[in-house]
CSV table of C-alpha atoms in Angstrom, one decimal:
chain,number,residue,atom,x,y,z
M,550,GLY,CA,0.0,0.0,0.0
M,551,ALA,CA,0.8,3.7,0.0
M,552,VAL,CA,2.0,3.9,-3.6
M,553,VAL,CA,2.8,7.3,-5.2
M,554,SER,CA,3.4,7.7,-8.9
M,555,GLN,CA,4.9,10.5,-10.9
M,556,HIS,CA,4.6,11.4,-14.5
M,557,PRO,CA,6.7,11.9,-16.5
M,558,SER,CA,9.8,10.1,-15.2
M,559,TRP,CA,12.0,12.0,-17.7
M,560,VAL,CA,11.5,15.2,-19.5
M,561,ILE,CA,13.8,17.3,-21.8
M,562,CYS,CA,12.6,20.7,-22.8
M,563,LYS,CA,13.8,23.9,-24.4
M,564,SER,CA,14.6,26.9,-22.4
M,565,GLY,CA,11.5,29.1,-21.9
M,566,THR,CA,8.9,26.4,-22.1
M,567,SER,CA,6.7,25.2,-19.2
M,568,VAL,CA,6.7,21.7,-17.9
M,569,LYS,CA,4.0,20.0,-15.8
M,570,ILE,CA,4.8,17.1,-13.5
M,571,GLU,CA,2.0,15.0,-12.0
M,572,CYS,CA,2.0,13.3,-8.6
M,573,ARG,CA,-0.7,10.8,-7.8
M,574,SER,CA,-1.4,8.7,-4.7
M,575,LEU,CA,-2.7,5.5,-6.1
M,576,ASP,CA,-4.2,3.6,-3.2
M,577,PHE,CA,-4.7,6.2,-0.5
M,578,GLN,CA,-6.0,9.7,-0.1
M,579,ALA,CA,-3.2,12.1,0.6
M,580,THR,CA,-4.2,15.0,2.7
M,581,THR,CA,-0.8,16.6,2.2
M,582,MET,CA,1.7,16.4,-0.7
M,583,PHE,CA,5.2,17.7,-0.8
M,584,TRP,CA,7.5,18.7,-3.7
M,585,TYR,CA,11.2,18.4,-3.4
M,586,ARG,CA,14.1,19.0,-5.7
M,587,GLN,CA,17.4,17.2,-5.4
M,588,PHE,CA,20.7,18.0,-7.0
M,589,PRO,CA,23.3,15.2,-7.4
M,590,LYS,CA,24.8,14.0,-4.1
M,591,GLN,CA,22.8,16.6,-2.2
M,592,SER,CA,20.0,16.4,0.3
M,593,LEU,CA,16.3,16.7,-0.5
M,594,MET,CA,15.3,20.3,-0.6
M,595,LEU,CA,11.7,20.9,0.2
M,596,MET,CA,10.1,23.3,-2.2
M,597,ALA,CA,6.5,23.5,-1.1
M,598,THR,CA,3.8,21.8,0.9
M,599,SER,CA,0.3,21.5,-0.5
M,600,ASN,CA,-2.9,20.5,1.1
M,601,GLU,CA,-5.9,19.6,-1.0
M,602,GLY,CA,-8.1,22.5,-1.8
M,603,SER,CA,-5.8,25.2,-0.5
M,604,LYS,CA,-2.9,27.2,-1.7
M,605,ALA,CA,0.6,25.7,-1.4
M,606,THR,CA,3.0,26.9,1.2
M,607,TYR,CA,6.4,27.6,-0.4
M,608,GLU,CA,9.7,27.4,1.3
M,609,GLN,CA,11.9,30.5,1.5
M,610,GLY,CA,13.7,31.2,-1.7
M,611,VAL,CA,11.3,29.2,-3.9
M,612,GLU,CA,9.5,31.4,-6.4
M,613,LYS,CA,5.8,30.6,-6.3
M,614,ASP,CA,5.2,32.2,-9.7
M,615,LYS,CA,7.8,30.0,-11.3
M,616,PHE,CA,6.8,26.7,-9.6
M,617,LEU,CA,3.1,26.5,-9.7
M,618,ILE,CA,1.5,23.9,-7.5
M,619,ASN,CA,-2.1,22.7,-7.8
M,620,HIS,CA,-3.5,20.1,-5.4
M,621,ALA,CA,-7.0,19.7,-6.9
M,622,SER,CA,-7.9,16.4,-5.3
M,623,LEU,CA,-6.9,14.1,-2.5
M,624,THR,CA,-5.0,12.0,-5.0
M,625,LEU,CA,-3.4,14.4,-7.4
M,626,SER,CA,-1.0,17.3,-7.2
M,627,THR,CA,0.8,19.0,-10.1
M,628,LEU,CA,4.0,21.0,-10.2
M,629,THR,CA,4.4,23.3,-13.2
M,630,VAL,CA,7.8,24.7,-13.9
M,631,THR,CA,7.1,27.9,-15.9
M,632,SER,CA,9.5,29.4,-18.3
M,633,ALA,CA,12.1,26.7,-17.5
M,634,HIS,CA,15.8,27.6,-17.7
M,635,PRO,CA,18.8,25.3,-17.6
M,636,GLU,CA,19.3,26.1,-13.9
M,637,ASP,CA,16.0,24.5,-13.2
M,638,SER,CA,17.4,21.1,-14.4
M,639,SER,CA,17.1,18.8,-11.4
M,640,PHE,CA,15.5,15.8,-10.0
M,641,TYR,CA,12.0,16.6,-8.8
M,642,ILE,CA,10.3,14.3,-6.3
M,643,CYS,CA,6.9,14.4,-4.8
M,644,SER,CA,5.7,12.7,-1.6
M,645,ALA,CA,2.4,12.3,0.2
M,646,SER,CA,1.4,11.7,3.7
M,647,PHE,CA,-1.8,10.9,5.5
M,648,GLY,CA,-1.5,13.7,7.9
M,649,ALA,CA,-2.3,17.4,7.7
M,650,SER,CA,1.4,18.4,8.0
M,651,SER,CA,4.7,16.7,7.3
M,652,ARG,CA,4.3,14.7,10.5
M,653,GLY,CA,4.8,11.1,10.1
M,654,THR,CA,5.9,9.0,7.2
M,655,GLN,CA,6.1,10.3,3.7
M,656,TYR,CA,5.6,8.1,0.7
M,657,PHE,CA,7.6,9.2,-2.2
M,658,GLY,CA,7.1,9.0,-5.9
M,659,PRO,CA,9.8,7.7,-8.2
M,660,GLY,CA,10.9,11.2,-9.2
M,661,THR,CA,11.0,13.2,-12.4
M,662,ARG,CA,14.3,14.1,-14.0
M,663,LEU,CA,14.1,17.5,-15.8
M,664,LEU,CA,16.7,18.6,-18.3
M,665,VAL,CA,16.3,22.1,-19.7
M,666,LEU,CA,18.4,22.8,-22.8
F,377,SER,CA,22.4,26.9,13.8
F,378,GLN,CA,20.4,23.7,13.3
F,379,LYS,CA,22.1,20.9,11.4
F,380,ILE,CA,21.6,17.3,10.6
F,381,GLU,CA,24.7,15.5,9.5
F,382,GLN,CA,25.4,12.2,7.9
F,383,ASN,CA,28.8,11.0,6.8
F,384,SER,CA,29.2,12.3,3.3
F,385,GLU,CA,31.9,9.7,2.4
F,386,ALA,CA,30.7,6.4,1.0
F,387,LEU,CA,30.8,3.5,3.3
F,388,ASN,CA,32.3,0.3,1.9
F,389,ILE,CA,31.4,-2.9,3.8
F,390,GLN,CA,32.2,-6.5,3.0
F,391,GLU,CA,29.1,-8.7,2.3
F,392,GLY,CA,28.0,-10.5,5.5
F,393,LYS,CA,29.3,-7.8,7.8
F,394,THR,CA,27.2,-5.3,9.8
F,395,ALA,CA,27.0,-1.8,8.3
F,396,THR,CA,26.5,1.1,10.7
F,397,LEU,CA,25.5,4.5,9.5
F,398,THR,CA,25.4,7.6,11.6
F,399,CYS,CA,23.1,10.6,11.8
F,400,ASN,CA,24.0,13.4,14.1
F,401,TYR,CA,22.0,16.5,14.7
F,402,THR,CA,22.4,19.8,16.6
F,403,ASN,CA,19.9,22.3,18.0
F,404,TYR,CA,16.9,20.1,17.4
F,405,SER,CA,14.7,18.2,19.8
F,406,PRO,CA,12.9,15.9,17.5
F,407,ALA,CA,9.9,13.9,18.6
F,408,TYR,CA,11.0,11.2,16.1
F,409,LEU,CA,13.6,10.4,13.5
F,410,GLN,CA,13.2,8.4,10.3
F,411,TRP,CA,15.4,6.5,8.0
F,412,TYR,CA,14.9,6.1,4.3
F,413,ARG,CA,16.7,4.3,1.5
F,414,GLN,CA,17.2,6.0,-1.9
F,415,ASP,CA,18.4,4.2,-5.0
F,416,PRO,CA,20.0,6.1,-7.9
F,417,GLY,CA,17.4,8.0,-9.9
F,418,ARG,CA,14.6,7.0,-7.6
F,419,GLY,CA,12.6,8.5,-4.8
F,420,PRO,CA,13.3,7.6,-1.1
F,421,VAL,CA,11.6,4.6,0.4
F,422,PHE,CA,10.7,4.7,4.1
F,423,LEU,CA,12.4,2.1,6.3
F,424,LEU,CA,12.0,2.9,10.0
F,425,LEU,CA,10.7,5.5,12.4
F,426,ILE,CA,11.9,5.7,15.9
F,427,ARG,CA,10.4,8.0,18.6
F,428,GLU,CA,12.2,10.0,21.2
F,429,ASN,CA,11.1,7.7,24.0
F,430,GLU,CA,12.4,4.6,22.1
F,431,LYS,CA,16.0,3.5,22.4
F,432,GLU,CA,16.0,1.0,19.7
F,433,LYS,CA,13.8,-0.3,16.8
F,434,ARG,CA,14.2,-3.4,14.7
F,435,LYS,CA,12.8,-4.6,11.4
F,436,GLU,CA,14.3,-7.8,10.0
F,437,ARG,CA,18.0,-7.1,9.4
F,438,LEU,CA,17.6,-3.4,10.2
F,439,LYS,CA,18.2,-1.8,13.6
F,440,VAL,CA,17.9,1.8,14.5
F,441,THR,CA,19.0,3.4,17.8
F,442,PHE,CA,18.1,6.9,19.0
F,443,ASP,CA,20.2,8.7,21.7
F,444,THR,CA,18.6,12.0,22.5
F,445,THR,CA,21.5,12.9,24.9
F,446,LEU,CA,24.1,12.4,22.2
F,447,LYS,CA,21.7,13.7,19.6
F,448,GLN,CA,22.5,10.8,17.4
F,449,SER,CA,20.9,7.9,15.6
F,450,LEU,CA,22.7,4.9,14.4
F,451,PHE,CA,21.3,2.7,11.6
F,452,HIS,CA,22.6,-0.9,11.4
F,453,ILE,CA,22.2,-3.5,8.6
F,454,THR,CA,23.3,-6.9,9.8
F,455,ALA,CA,24.4,-9.7,7.4
F,456,SER,CA,24.7,-7.1,4.7
F,457,GLN,CA,24.1,-8.0,1.1
F,458,PRO,CA,25.1,-6.3,-2.2
F,459,ALA,CA,21.4,-5.5,-2.7
F,460,ASP,CA,21.6,-3.3,0.4
F,461,SER,CA,23.9,-0.9,-1.5
F,462,ALA,CA,22.1,2.4,-1.7
F,463,THR,CA,22.1,5.9,-0.2
F,464,TYR,CA,20.5,6.0,3.2
F,465,LEU,CA,18.9,9.2,4.4
F,466,CYS,CA,17.9,10.2,7.9
F,467,ALA,CA,15.2,12.8,8.6
F,468,LEU,CA,13.9,14.4,11.7
F,469,GLU,CA,11.0,16.6,12.6
F,470,ASP,CA,11.7,20.2,13.6
F,471,SER,CA,9.7,22.4,15.9
F,472,ASN,CA,7.5,23.4,13.0
F,473,TYR,CA,6.6,19.8,12.3
F,474,GLN,CA,8.6,19.8,9.1
F,475,LEU,CA,10.9,16.9,8.1
F,476,ILE,CA,14.5,18.0,7.8
F,477,TRP,CA,16.7,15.8,5.7
F,478,GLY,CA,20.3,14.7,6.0
F,479,ALA,CA,22.3,14.6,2.7
F,480,GLY,CA,22.6,10.8,3.0
F,481,THR,CA,25.4,8.3,3.2
F,482,LYS,CA,26.1,6.0,0.3
F,483,LEU,CA,26.6,2.4,1.3
F,484,ILE,CA,28.4,0.0,-0.9
F,485,ILE,CA,28.3,-3.7,0.0
F,486,LYS,CA,31.1,-5.6,-1.7
F,487,PRO,CA,30.6,-9.3,-2.5
């Protein structure tokens, strides 16, 4: 149980285009979903926390207008990287939890590798 | 400042031996600490959670200890196998109930 999927797993795009990444909880209702980015050999960096039906809470330094998060249902959250640039190339991972905050175990998706040319 | 530290150098262990990974933290008083496994190009997978009032937790070949005085958690894999090779992340909850992540330690089990 507690399976989280992400789509796509890999995306290559041109600079200036927008990319949408989907995160789905397949067998449970996720009250809270989290979006992380991870650079090679570095720690997970929390970008934002989203609760179903409300606006996402962004971490300091993360541009909310650049990284649009929508959590429309208890099983789906999307991250849109708008006007992507090469520095946005990274590994983006979502996770979901049962609770209303980041308390407790998080179940991670397989990640999406974004390469912006 | 608040920090969570894991050994950044890869840990090489001979198959069959016990691997021990360390997670140290400063300026936190976490209610619990978690360990995850991450394979290359994949998202982390939850392994174990240990609460502040628990000294030790076990799951099959895995054992986690939590010393709130030393501000340290140790993660042990007994009878290690090449399939245990991965990066292991520790994470703890801060005062705002957010999970804070270590950078992980890469474990290599040699046959």
